[in-house]
Coordinates of C-alpha atoms and ligand atoms in Angstrom, one line a residue:
M17 CA -1.2 -12.9 -32.0
S18 CA 2.4 -13.3 -31.1
S19 CA 3.6 -15.9 -28.5
S20 CA 4.5 -15.0 -24.9
E21 CA 8.4 -14.7 -24.2
G22 CA 8.3 -12.7 -21.1
G23 CA 5.2 -13.8 -19.2
V24 CA 4.9 -16.6 -16.6
A25 CA 1.3 -16.9 -17.0
A26 CA -0.8 -19.5 -18.9
K27 CA -2.0 -16.7 -21.4
R28 CA -5.7 -17.0 -22.0
R29 CA -8.3 -18.9 -20.3
G30 CA -5.9 -21.0 -18.4
R31 CA -8.5 -21.8 -15.5
R32 CA -8.4 -24.3 -12.9
A33 CA -10.5 -25.3 -10.0
H34 CA -9.7 -23.2 -6.9
A35 CA -7.7 -24.6 -4.1
H36 CA -10.7 -24.9 -1.5
A37 CA -10.4 -23.7 1.9
P38 CA -11.3 -26.2 4.5
G39 CA -15.2 -26.1 5.1
A40 CA -15.8 -23.8 1.9
H41 CA -18.8 -24.9 -0.2
D42 CA -17.7 -25.9 -3.6
H43 CA -20.3 -23.7 -5.6
A44 CA -19.1 -20.6 -3.7
M45 CA -15.7 -20.6 -4.9
P46 CA -14.8 -19.0 -8.4
D47 CA -12.2 -20.7 -10.5
L48 CA -9.0 -18.8 -10.4
P49 CA -6.3 -18.8 -13.0
E50 CA -3.2 -20.9 -12.4
A51 CA -1.0 -17.9 -12.9
V52 CA -0.7 -14.2 -13.8
D53 CA 1.9 -12.0 -15.4
I54 CA 3.1 -9.5 -13.0
F55 CA 3.6 -6.0 -14.8
D56 CA 5.4 -3.3 -12.8
T57 CA 4.9 0.3 -13.9
T58 CA 7.0 2.1 -11.1
L59 CA 9.1 3.7 -13.6
R60 CA 6.2 5.2 -15.7
D61 CA 3.1 5.5 -13.7
G62 CA 4.6 5.2 -10.3
S63 CA 7.0 8.1 -11.0
Q64 CA 4.0 10.4 -11.3
Q65 CA 3.9 10.4 -7.5
E66 CA 4.4 13.9 -6.0
G67 CA 7.9 14.3 -4.7
L68 CA 9.3 11.3 -6.6
S69 CA 11.9 12.1 -9.1
L70 CA 14.2 9.5 -10.6
T71 CA 17.5 10.1 -12.5
V72 CA 18.3 7.8 -15.4
D73 CA 20.7 5.8 -13.2
D74 CA 18.2 5.5 -10.7
K75 CA 15.6 4.1 -13.2
L76 CA 18.3 1.7 -14.4
R77 CA 18.9 0.5 -10.8
V78 CA 15.2 0.2 -10.0
A79 CA 14.7 -1.9 -13.1
E80 CA 17.5 -4.2 -11.8
Q81 CA 15.9 -4.7 -8.6
L82 CA 12.5 -5.6 -10.3
D83 CA 14.3 -8.1 -12.6
H84 CA 15.9 -9.5 -9.4
L85 CA 12.3 -9.7 -7.9
G86 CA 11.2 -11.4 -11.0
V87 CA 8.2 -9.6 -12.4
A88 CA 7.4 -10.7 -16.0
Y89 CA 7.3 -7.1 -17.2
I90 CA 8.9 -3.6 -16.5
E91 CA 7.3 -0.7 -18.0
G92 CA 10.3 1.6 -18.4
G93 CA 8.8 5.0 -19.2
W94 CA 7.3 7.0 -22.2
P95 CA 9.9 7.7 -24.9
G96 CA 9.1 11.1 -26.3
A97 CA 7.4 12.4 -23.2
N98 CA 10.5 13.6 -21.7
P99 CA 14.4 13.5 -22.6
K100 CA 15.1 11.1 -19.3
D101 CA 12.8 8.5 -20.8
D102 CA 14.5 8.8 -24.2
E103 CA 17.9 8.3 -22.5
F104 CA 16.6 5.5 -20.4
F105 CA 15.6 3.5 -23.6
A106 CA 18.7 4.3 -25.3
R107 CA 20.9 3.3 -22.5
A108 CA 18.9 0.1 -21.4
P109 CA 20.3 -2.2 -24.1
D110 CA 24.0 -1.9 -23.0
E111 CA 23.5 -1.1 -19.4
L112 CA 20.5 -3.3 -18.2
H113 CA 20.9 -7.0 -18.4
L114 CA 17.5 -8.4 -17.4
S115 CA 17.3 -12.0 -16.9
T116 CA 13.7 -12.4 -16.0
S117 CA 11.7 -9.5 -16.9
T118 CA 10.8 -8.0 -20.3
L119 CA 11.1 -4.3 -20.8
V120 CA 8.1 -2.4 -22.1
A121 CA 7.8 1.0 -23.7
F122 CA 4.7 3.0 -23.0
G123 CA 2.9 5.4 -25.3
S124 CA -0.4 6.8 -26.4
T125 CA -2.1 5.8 -29.7
R126 CA -1.8 7.9 -32.7
R127 CA -3.2 11.5 -32.6
A128 CA -6.6 12.0 -34.2
G129 CA -6.4 12.7 -37.9
V130 CA -3.0 11.5 -38.3
R131 CA -1.7 8.3 -40.2
A132 CA 0.0 6.0 -37.7
E133 CA 3.1 6.1 -40.0
E134 CA 3.5 9.7 -39.7
D135 CA 2.7 10.0 -35.9
E136 CA 5.5 11.2 -33.9
T137 CA 4.5 9.4 -30.8
L138 CA 4.4 6.1 -32.4
G139 CA 7.8 7.0 -34.2
K140 CA 9.4 7.4 -30.7
L141 CA 8.2 4.2 -29.5
V142 CA 9.8 2.4 -32.5
V143 CA 13.2 4.0 -31.7
A144 CA 12.8 2.8 -28.1
N145 CA 13.0 -0.7 -29.6
T146 CA 11.5 -2.7 -27.1
S147 CA 9.8 -6.4 -27.9
V148 CA 6.7 -5.1 -26.2
V149 CA 4.7 -1.9 -26.3
C150 CA 1.9 -0.6 -24.0
L151 CA -0.4 1.7 -25.8
V152 CA -2.8 3.7 -23.7
A153 CA -6.3 4.5 -25.4
K154 CA -9.3 6.4 -24.2
S155 CA -12.2 4.0 -23.3
W156 CA -14.5 6.6 -21.8
D157 CA -16.7 8.4 -24.4
R158 CA -16.6 11.5 -22.5
H159 CA -12.8 11.9 -22.5
V160 CA -12.9 11.2 -26.4
I161 CA -15.3 14.0 -26.8
D162 CA -14.1 16.5 -24.1
A163 CA -10.3 15.9 -23.9
L164 CA -9.4 14.4 -27.3
R165 CA -11.9 16.7 -29.0
T166 CA -12.8 14.0 -31.7
D167 CA -15.7 11.6 -32.6
L168 CA -16.0 8.0 -31.4
D169 CA -15.3 6.6 -34.6
E170 CA -12.0 8.1 -35.0
A171 CA -11.1 7.2 -31.5
V172 CA -11.8 3.6 -32.3
A173 CA -9.7 3.9 -35.6
M174 CA -7.0 5.4 -33.6
V175 CA -6.7 2.3 -31.4
R176 CA -7.0 -0.2 -34.4
D177 CA -4.3 1.8 -36.6
S178 CA -1.8 2.1 -33.7
V179 CA -2.0 -1.6 -32.5
A180 CA -1.8 -2.7 -36.2
F181 CA 1.2 -0.4 -36.8
F182 CA 3.2 -2.3 -34.0
V183 CA 2.1 -5.6 -34.9
A184 CA 3.2 -5.3 -38.3
R185 CA 6.6 -4.4 -36.9
D186 CA 6.7 -7.6 -34.9
K187 CA 6.0 -6.0 -31.6
R188 CA 3.8 -7.6 -29.0
V189 CA 1.2 -5.0 -28.1
F190 CA -0.8 -4.6 -24.6
L191 CA -3.6 -2.1 -24.7
D192 CA -4.2 0.1 -21.6
A193 CA -7.8 1.0 -21.7
E194 CA -7.9 4.2 -19.8
H195 CA -11.0 5.1 -17.5
F196 CA -12.3 1.6 -18.6
F197 CA -14.7 1.1 -15.5
D198 CA -16.2 4.6 -15.6
G199 CA -16.4 4.4 -19.4
Y200 CA -17.9 1.0 -19.2
R201 CA -20.6 2.4 -16.9
H202 CA -21.3 5.3 -18.9
N203 CA -21.3 3.8 -22.5
P204 CA -20.5 0.2 -22.5
D205 CA -20.9 0.0 -26.2
F206 CA -18.1 2.2 -26.9
A207 CA -15.8 0.9 -24.3
R208 CA -16.3 -2.7 -25.8
R209 CA -15.6 -1.2 -29.2
V210 CA -12.3 0.0 -28.2
L211 CA -11.4 -3.4 -26.9
A212 CA -12.6 -5.1 -29.8
A213 CA -10.6 -2.8 -32.3
A214 CA -7.4 -3.6 -30.3
E215 CA -8.2 -7.3 -30.2
E216 CA -8.9 -7.5 -34.0
A217 CA -5.7 -5.6 -34.7
G218 CA -3.7 -8.2 -32.8
A219 CA -3.2 -6.9 -29.2
E220 CA -2.0 -9.5 -26.9
A221 CA -3.6 -8.1 -23.6
L222 CA -6.6 -5.8 -22.9
V223 CA -5.6 -3.9 -19.9
L224 CA -8.8 -2.5 -17.9
C225 CA -7.7 0.5 -16.0
D226 CA -9.4 2.2 -13.1
T227 CA -7.6 5.3 -13.8
N228 CA -9.6 7.4 -11.2
G229 CA -9.2 4.8 -8.7
G230 CA -12.8 5.1 -7.4
T231 CA -14.2 1.8 -8.4
L232 CA -15.0 -0.8 -5.8
P233 CA -14.3 -4.6 -5.8
D234 CA -17.7 -5.8 -6.6
D235 CA -18.1 -3.7 -9.7
V236 CA -14.5 -4.7 -10.9
E237 CA -15.3 -8.2 -10.6
R238 CA -18.6 -8.0 -12.3
I239 CA -17.3 -5.7 -15.3
V240 CA -14.1 -7.9 -15.8
G241 CA -16.3 -11.0 -15.7
E242 CA -18.5 -9.3 -18.5
V243 CA -15.7 -8.6 -20.6
Y244 CA -14.0 -12.0 -19.9
D245 CA -17.0 -13.7 -21.1
S246 CA -17.0 -11.7 -24.6
T247 CA -13.2 -12.1 -25.5
D248 CA -10.5 -14.6 -26.0
T249 CA -7.7 -12.1 -25.5
Q250 CA -5.7 -11.9 -22.3
I251 CA -7.3 -9.5 -19.9
G252 CA -5.2 -7.2 -17.6
I253 CA -5.9 -5.1 -14.7
H254 CA -4.5 -1.6 -13.6
C255 CA -5.9 -0.2 -10.5
H256 CA -5.3 3.2 -8.8
N257 CA -5.9 3.4 -4.9
D258 CA -8.1 6.4 -4.6
A259 CA -10.8 4.3 -2.8
G260 CA -8.3 2.3 -1.0
C261 CA -9.2 -0.6 -2.9
A262 CA -6.5 -0.9 -5.5
V263 CA -5.0 -4.3 -4.3
A264 CA -8.5 -5.6 -3.4
N265 CA -9.7 -4.6 -7.0
S266 CA -6.8 -6.4 -8.4
L267 CA -7.6 -9.4 -6.8
A268 CA -11.1 -9.2 -7.6
A269 CA -10.3 -8.8 -11.4
V270 CA -8.0 -11.9 -11.0
R271 CA -11.1 -13.7 -9.6
A272 CA -13.2 -12.7 -12.6
G273 CA -10.4 -13.9 -15.2
A274 CA -7.8 -11.2 -15.4
T275 CA -4.2 -12.9 -15.9
H276 CA -2.1 -9.8 -16.2
V277 CA -1.9 -7.5 -13.2
Q278 CA -0.3 -4.1 -13.1
G279 CA 0.9 -2.1 -10.2
C280 CA 3.9 -0.7 -8.5
V281 CA 6.3 -1.8 -5.9
N282 CA 5.2 -0.1 -2.6
G283 CA 2.2 1.4 -4.3
Y284 CA 3.9 4.5 -5.8
G285 CA 1.9 6.7 -8.1
E286 CA 0.2 9.9 -8.3
R287 CA -2.6 11.0 -5.8
A288 CA -3.3 7.8 -3.6
G289 CA -1.0 5.7 -5.7
N290 CA -1.2 2.4 -8.0
A291 CA -2.0 -1.0 -6.6
D292 CA 1.0 -2.1 -4.3
L293 CA 2.5 -5.1 -5.8
S294 CA 4.2 -5.7 -2.5
A295 CA 0.9 -6.7 -1.3
T296 CA -0.7 -7.9 -4.6
I297 CA 2.0 -10.4 -5.2
P298 CA 1.9 -12.2 -1.8
N299 CA -2.0 -12.1 -1.6
L300 CA -2.2 -13.8 -5.1
S301 CA 0.7 -16.3 -4.3
L302 CA 0.3 -17.2 -0.7
K303 CA -3.4 -16.7 -0.3
L304 CA -5.0 -17.5 -3.5
N305 CA -2.6 -20.0 -4.8
V306 CA -2.1 -18.2 -8.2
R307 CA 1.6 -18.1 -9.3
T308 CA 3.0 -14.6 -9.7
I309 CA 6.8 -14.4 -9.4
A310 CA 8.7 -17.6 -8.9
P311 CA 7.9 -19.1 -5.8
E312 CA 11.4 -19.1 -4.5
R313 CA 11.7 -15.4 -5.2
L314 CA 8.9 -14.3 -2.7
E315 CA 11.4 -13.9 -0.1
R316 CA 13.1 -11.2 -2.1
L317 CA 9.9 -9.0 -1.7
T318 CA 10.9 -7.1 1.3
P319 CA 14.5 -6.4 0.6
V320 CA 13.4 -5.2 -3.0
S321 CA 10.7 -3.2 -1.6
H322 CA 13.1 -1.5 0.9
H323 CA 15.8 -1.2 -1.6
I324 CA 13.6 0.6 -4.2
A325 CA 12.2 2.9 -1.4
E326 CA 16.0 3.8 -0.9
L327 CA 16.5 4.4 -4.6
V328 CA 13.4 6.6 -5.0
N329 CA 14.5 8.3 -1.8
I330 CA 11.2 7.9 0.0
A331 CA 11.2 6.5 3.6
P332 CA 9.5 3.1 3.7
N333 CA 6.1 2.9 5.4
A334 CA 6.6 0.9 8.4
Q335 CA 3.0 -0.2 8.5
Q336 CA 2.9 -1.3 4.7
P337 CA 1.4 -4.6 4.6
Y338 CA 3.7 -7.6 4.4
V339 CA 6.9 -5.8 3.9
G340 CA 6.8 -3.0 6.6
A341 CA 9.2 -3.0 9.5
S342 CA 6.4 -3.0 12.0
V343 CA 4.1 -5.5 10.4
F344 CA 5.4 -8.6 12.2
A345 CA 6.5 -6.6 15.3
H346 CA 5.2 -7.9 18.6
K347 CA 5.0 -5.7 21.5
G348 CA 4.2 -6.3 25.2
G349 CA 5.4 -8.8 27.6
L350 CA 2.6 -11.3 27.8
H351 CA 1.9 -11.2 24.1
A352 CA 5.3 -11.3 23.0
S353 CA 6.1 -14.5 25.1
A354 CA 3.0 -16.1 23.7
V355 CA 4.3 -15.2 20.2
A356 CA 7.5 -17.1 20.9
R357 CA 5.5 -20.2 21.6
R358 CA 3.1 -20.1 19.0
R359 CA 3.7 -17.4 16.3
D360 CA 1.0 -18.8 13.9
L361 CA -1.6 -17.6 16.5
Y362 CA -0.3 -14.0 15.9
E363 CA 0.8 -13.9 12.5
H364 CA -1.2 -14.0 9.3
I365 CA 1.7 -15.6 7.5
S366 CA 5.2 -16.5 8.4
P367 CA 7.1 -13.4 7.6
D368 CA 10.1 -15.3 6.3
L369 CA 7.9 -16.3 3.3
V370 CA 8.2 -12.5 2.2
G371 CA 11.7 -11.9 3.6
N372 CA 10.5 -9.9 6.3
G373 CA 11.4 -10.7 9.9
A374 CA 9.4 -11.2 13.1
R375 CA 10.7 -8.7 15.6
V376 CA 10.3 -8.0 19.2
V377 CA 9.5 -4.6 20.1
V378 CA 10.9 -3.6 23.5
S379 CA 9.9 -0.8 25.5
E380 CA 9.6 0.2 29.2
M381 CA 6.4 -1.9 29.5
A382 CA 8.3 -4.9 28.3
G383 CA 9.1 -7.5 30.9
R384 CA 12.3 -9.6 31.2
S385 CA 11.0 -12.2 28.8
T386 CA 10.6 -9.7 26.0
L387 CA 14.2 -8.4 26.3
A388 CA 15.3 -11.9 26.5
L389 CA 13.5 -12.6 23.1
K390 CA 15.2 -9.5 21.6
A391 CA 18.6 -10.8 22.8
V392 CA 18.1 -14.2 21.3
E393 CA 16.9 -12.5 18.0
L394 CA 20.3 -10.6 18.0
G395 CA 22.2 -13.9 18.8
L396 CA 23.3 -12.8 22.1
D397 CA 23.6 -14.7 25.3
L398 CA 22.5 -12.6 28.2
D399 CA 21.7 -14.4 31.6
G400 CA 19.1 -13.3 34.0
E401 CA 21.3 -10.9 36.0
V402 CA 22.4 -9.0 33.1
L403 CA 19.0 -8.8 31.8
G404 CA 17.7 -7.3 34.9
R405 CA 20.3 -4.7 34.7
V406 CA 19.5 -3.8 31.1
L407 CA 16.0 -3.7 31.8
D408 CA 16.6 -1.2 34.6
E409 CA 18.9 0.9 32.4
L410 CA 16.2 0.9 29.7
K411 CA 13.5 2.0 32.0
Q412 CA 15.7 4.8 33.3
L413 CA 16.4 5.9 29.8
E414 CA 12.9 5.7 28.7
H415 CA 12.1 7.8 31.6
E416 CA 14.6 10.5 30.3
G417 CA 12.8 10.6 26.9
Y418 CA 14.3 7.7 25.0
H419 CA 12.0 5.4 23.1
F420 CA 13.6 2.2 22.2
E421 CA 10.4 0.9 20.6
V422 CA 11.2 3.0 17.6
A423 CA 14.9 2.8 17.8
D424 CA 15.7 -0.9 17.2
G425 CA 19.3 0.1 16.4
S426 CA 20.1 2.0 19.5
L427 CA 18.5 -0.9 21.5
E428 CA 20.8 -3.4 19.9
L429 CA 23.9 -1.3 20.8
L430 CA 22.5 -1.1 24.6
L431 CA 22.1 -5.0 24.5
R432 CA 25.5 -5.4 23.0
R433 CA 27.1 -3.3 25.5
A434 CA 25.5 -5.3 28.3
T435 CA 27.5 -8.3 27.0
G436 CA 30.8 -6.3 27.5
W437 CA 31.1 -5.4 23.8
A438 CA 32.6 -1.9 23.1
P439 CA 32.9 -0.5 19.7
Q440 CA 36.6 0.0 18.8
Y441 CA 36.1 1.9 15.5
F442 CA 36.8 5.4 16.8
E443 CA 36.9 7.3 20.0
V444 CA 35.5 10.8 20.0
E445 CA 37.4 13.6 21.9
S446 CA 35.1 16.7 21.0
Y447 CA 32.8 18.1 18.4
R448 CA 31.8 21.6 17.7
V449 CA 29.4 23.3 15.5
I450 CA 29.2 27.0 14.4
T451 CA 26.3 28.3 12.6
D452 CA 26.8 31.6 10.9
H453 CA 23.6 33.6 10.2
R454 CA 24.4 37.0 8.2
V455 CA 21.7 39.5 7.4
P456 CA 23.1 41.8 4.8
E457 CA 23.7 45.4 6.0
A458 CA 21.1 47.1 4.0
A459 CA 18.5 44.6 5.0
G460 CA 19.5 45.1 8.7
R461 CA 19.2 48.8 8.6
R462 CA 15.9 48.6 7.4
G463 CA 15.1 46.0 10.2
E464 CA 14.0 43.5 7.6
A465 CA 15.1 40.1 7.4
L466 CA 14.8 39.4 3.7
A467 CA 14.7 35.6 3.2
G468 CA 16.4 35.7 -0.2
L469 CA 19.4 37.8 1.1
L470 CA 19.9 36.0 4.3
S471 CA 23.0 33.7 4.4
V472 CA 23.3 30.8 6.8
S473 CA 26.4 28.7 6.8
T474 CA 27.2 25.8 9.1
E475 CA 30.5 24.3 9.7
A476 CA 31.3 21.2 12.3
T477 CA 34.4 20.1 13.6
V478 CA 35.3 16.7 14.9
R479 CA 38.3 15.7 17.0
L480 CA 38.8 11.9 17.4
R481 CA 41.2 8.9 17.6
V482 CA 41.1 6.1 15.2
G483 CA 43.4 3.5 16.4
H484 CA 46.5 5.4 17.3
E485 CA 45.9 8.2 15.1
R486 CA 44.3 11.4 16.1
V487 CA 42.3 13.2 13.4
V488 CA 40.6 16.4 13.2
A489 CA 38.2 17.1 10.3
T490 CA 36.1 20.3 9.5
A491 CA 33.2 20.2 7.0
E492 CA 30.4 22.4 6.0
G493 CA 26.7 21.4 5.6
N494 CA 23.3 22.8 5.0
G495 CA 22.5 22.4 8.7
P496 CA 24.2 21.2 11.8
V497 CA 23.4 17.6 11.5
N498 CA 24.5 17.5 7.9
A499 CA 27.7 19.3 8.8
L500 CA 28.5 16.9 11.7
D501 CA 27.8 13.8 9.5
A502 CA 29.9 15.3 6.8
A503 CA 32.9 16.0 9.4
L504 CA 32.5 12.4 10.9
R505 CA 32.5 10.9 7.5
Q506 CA 35.5 13.1 6.6
A507 CA 37.4 11.9 9.8
I508 CA 36.9 8.2 9.8
G509 CA 35.9 7.4 6.3
P510 CA 39.6 6.6 4.9
H511 CA 39.7 4.1 7.9
H512 CA 36.3 2.6 7.4
P513 CA 35.4 2.3 3.8
P514 CA 32.0 0.7 4.4
L515 CA 30.9 4.0 5.7
A516 CA 30.5 5.2 2.0
N517 CA 27.5 2.7 1.8
L518 CA 25.7 4.0 4.7
H519 CA 23.1 6.7 4.0
L520 CA 20.9 8.8 6.3
T521 CA 17.5 8.2 5.0
D522 CA 15.4 10.1 7.5
Y523 CA 15.7 12.4 10.4
R524 CA 12.9 13.3 12.9
V525 CA 12.8 15.6 15.7
R526 CA 10.4 15.6 18.5
V527 CA 10.2 18.0 21.4
L528 CA 9.2 16.3 24.5
D529 CA 7.5 18.0 27.5
T530 CA 6.5 21.0 25.6
G531 CA 5.2 23.0 28.6
R532 CA 9.0 23.9 29.1
G533 CA 9.2 25.8 25.8
T534 CA 12.6 26.0 24.4
G535 CA 14.1 24.6 27.6
A536 CA 12.3 21.2 26.7
V537 CA 14.0 17.9 25.9
T538 CA 14.6 17.0 22.1
R539 CA 14.3 13.5 20.9
V540 CA 16.0 12.7 17.5
L541 CA 15.5 9.8 15.5
V542 CA 17.8 8.9 12.7
D543 CA 17.2 6.2 9.9
T544 CA 20.1 4.8 8.3
S545 CA 20.5 2.3 5.4
D546 CA 23.1 0.3 3.9
G547 CA 21.3 -0.7 0.9
D548 CA 19.6 -4.0 2.3
E549 CA 18.9 -3.0 5.8
T550 CA 17.6 0.0 7.7
W551 CA 18.0 0.9 11.3
T552 CA 16.7 3.6 13.6
T553 CA 18.9 5.2 16.4
I554 CA 17.9 7.8 19.0
G555 CA 19.3 10.6 20.9
V556 CA 17.9 12.6 23.6
S557 CA 19.2 15.8 25.2
E558 CA 17.9 19.3 26.1
N559 CA 20.3 20.3 23.3
I560 CA 19.2 19.4 19.7
I561 CA 22.7 19.2 18.2
E562 CA 23.7 16.7 21.2
A563 CA 20.5 14.5 20.8
S564 CA 21.2 14.5 16.9
W565 CA 25.0 13.8 17.5
Q566 CA 24.0 10.7 19.7
A567 CA 21.6 9.4 17.2
L568 CA 24.3 9.9 14.4
Y569 CA 27.0 8.2 16.5
D570 CA 24.9 5.1 17.3
A571 CA 23.9 4.9 13.5
V572 CA 27.5 5.1 12.1
V573 CA 28.7 2.5 14.9
L574 CA 25.9 0.1 14.0
G575 CA 26.5 0.5 10.4
L576 CA 30.1 -0.3 10.7
L577 CA 29.3 -3.3 13.0
R578 CA 26.8 -4.7 10.4
A579 CA 29.3 -4.2 7.6
E580 CA 31.9 -6.1 9.6
R581 CA 29.3 -9.0 10.0
K582 CA 28.5 -9.0 6.5
G583 CA 32.4 -9.1 5.7
R584 CA 32.3 -5.8 3.7
Ligands
LIG24 ZN1 -2.5 4.6 -14.1

């Protein structure tokens, strides 16, 4: 067996007494390992998520973020499975400079009836040229017979030959035992033979996969424990979240002896996703005192989670444990003022530990004390009289349909304006949007609107002043908001370069007072990101374009203000 180079964990059997919680009975507490290796598979398993598609550039940037976070291993993809992954591994040596993590290539074991040396898949893995390969093998007998259509002896030989093939080429090999828990329940002998073959051939870690994601923590702990007692090789865990237990199952596996933990940042993955490393890591490090990433890097968790969400272009889930924008937000007057005095009574950990921030949520239900806390959070000095005025204004606006609780960005601007601040970046004279909807004549005559023939184009013009200069810009877009955004960027972009770093990440429309039909009021929320931070701004109007414009305007103003403060 080769020695560790990328891992942080004491490899095998490195157990120590658990740090006991006060009042716990000694005999009730299992031993826990001192450290585990975190193996991120966002770029391989995570990218199976519906709607998630990464370019090679995106993949390189996600890998950089994972390295910055400090996971032990980054699974980069499956060379040979698609040209994108081939390109990723071809470019990685020159373009990816990992300081903490080790890059891993994934692939299947050799095909049935083919010598390892002649197997195309294994050949591609050799070309990918990583120091570690992760091989997936079927460990459920039914899959061997029904899917692979070969016999169990050949399936075991495929594992042994494939692992030996890479060990002979000085590669470190991890074995992903696919469907292990289901397989172990149906035919434990075969499941164990697969692990034994890999172990004998020199695999460094045996990763037990709950591929269908339906196993519950008790079973995971029991089965991992049984495997642990029968092997000297490092055990890994790979859980899917179909039963909502992927993180709990990963912890259960560690309690039973696993010291290699696979998952994806933000829990990406097909169906219900993989184990969310953004929760697994702090649960292990902060609650169970098992080392995962370097302790001083834990505070990178929230920024990295958000940055990766941006790269994969999926809006972050505000309720995601540990890293979500709402998970340390406190609402309501009495509660929020109590939080200010004794945060530990209302928070399961200090949000700073994972780089998240406690946040005061302000709404019309808020009292003056809540608003005062928000002002302090923003570093603003508002006296009692001003606070009273802002509160009145806020209540009036909420009555009209604004909802500041979900629009932190617009709230910040409201509070800043109350201090006498006014943005000086640009001054809007007017904007105009034209949408042109053309039905081809032939279709019109037949009275049909043929979706495929219909042409809709949108053009926006903004007129504004930047300093002493008057600017008029016109741009096209795939819709009115997109066109307005493009025209605004065109007009002020040259004067405000940081605008190039701002991205609209989400746009939501809600119709209020629906009883009024098309005359109802529209509320628009826009999420914007500068790469590290995301903020939400709001617009409300009977006119959807005007509501969008308000939200867009606040988004850009706040983005420029933040860039200024960050010295960009
Ligand atoms: Zn998987």
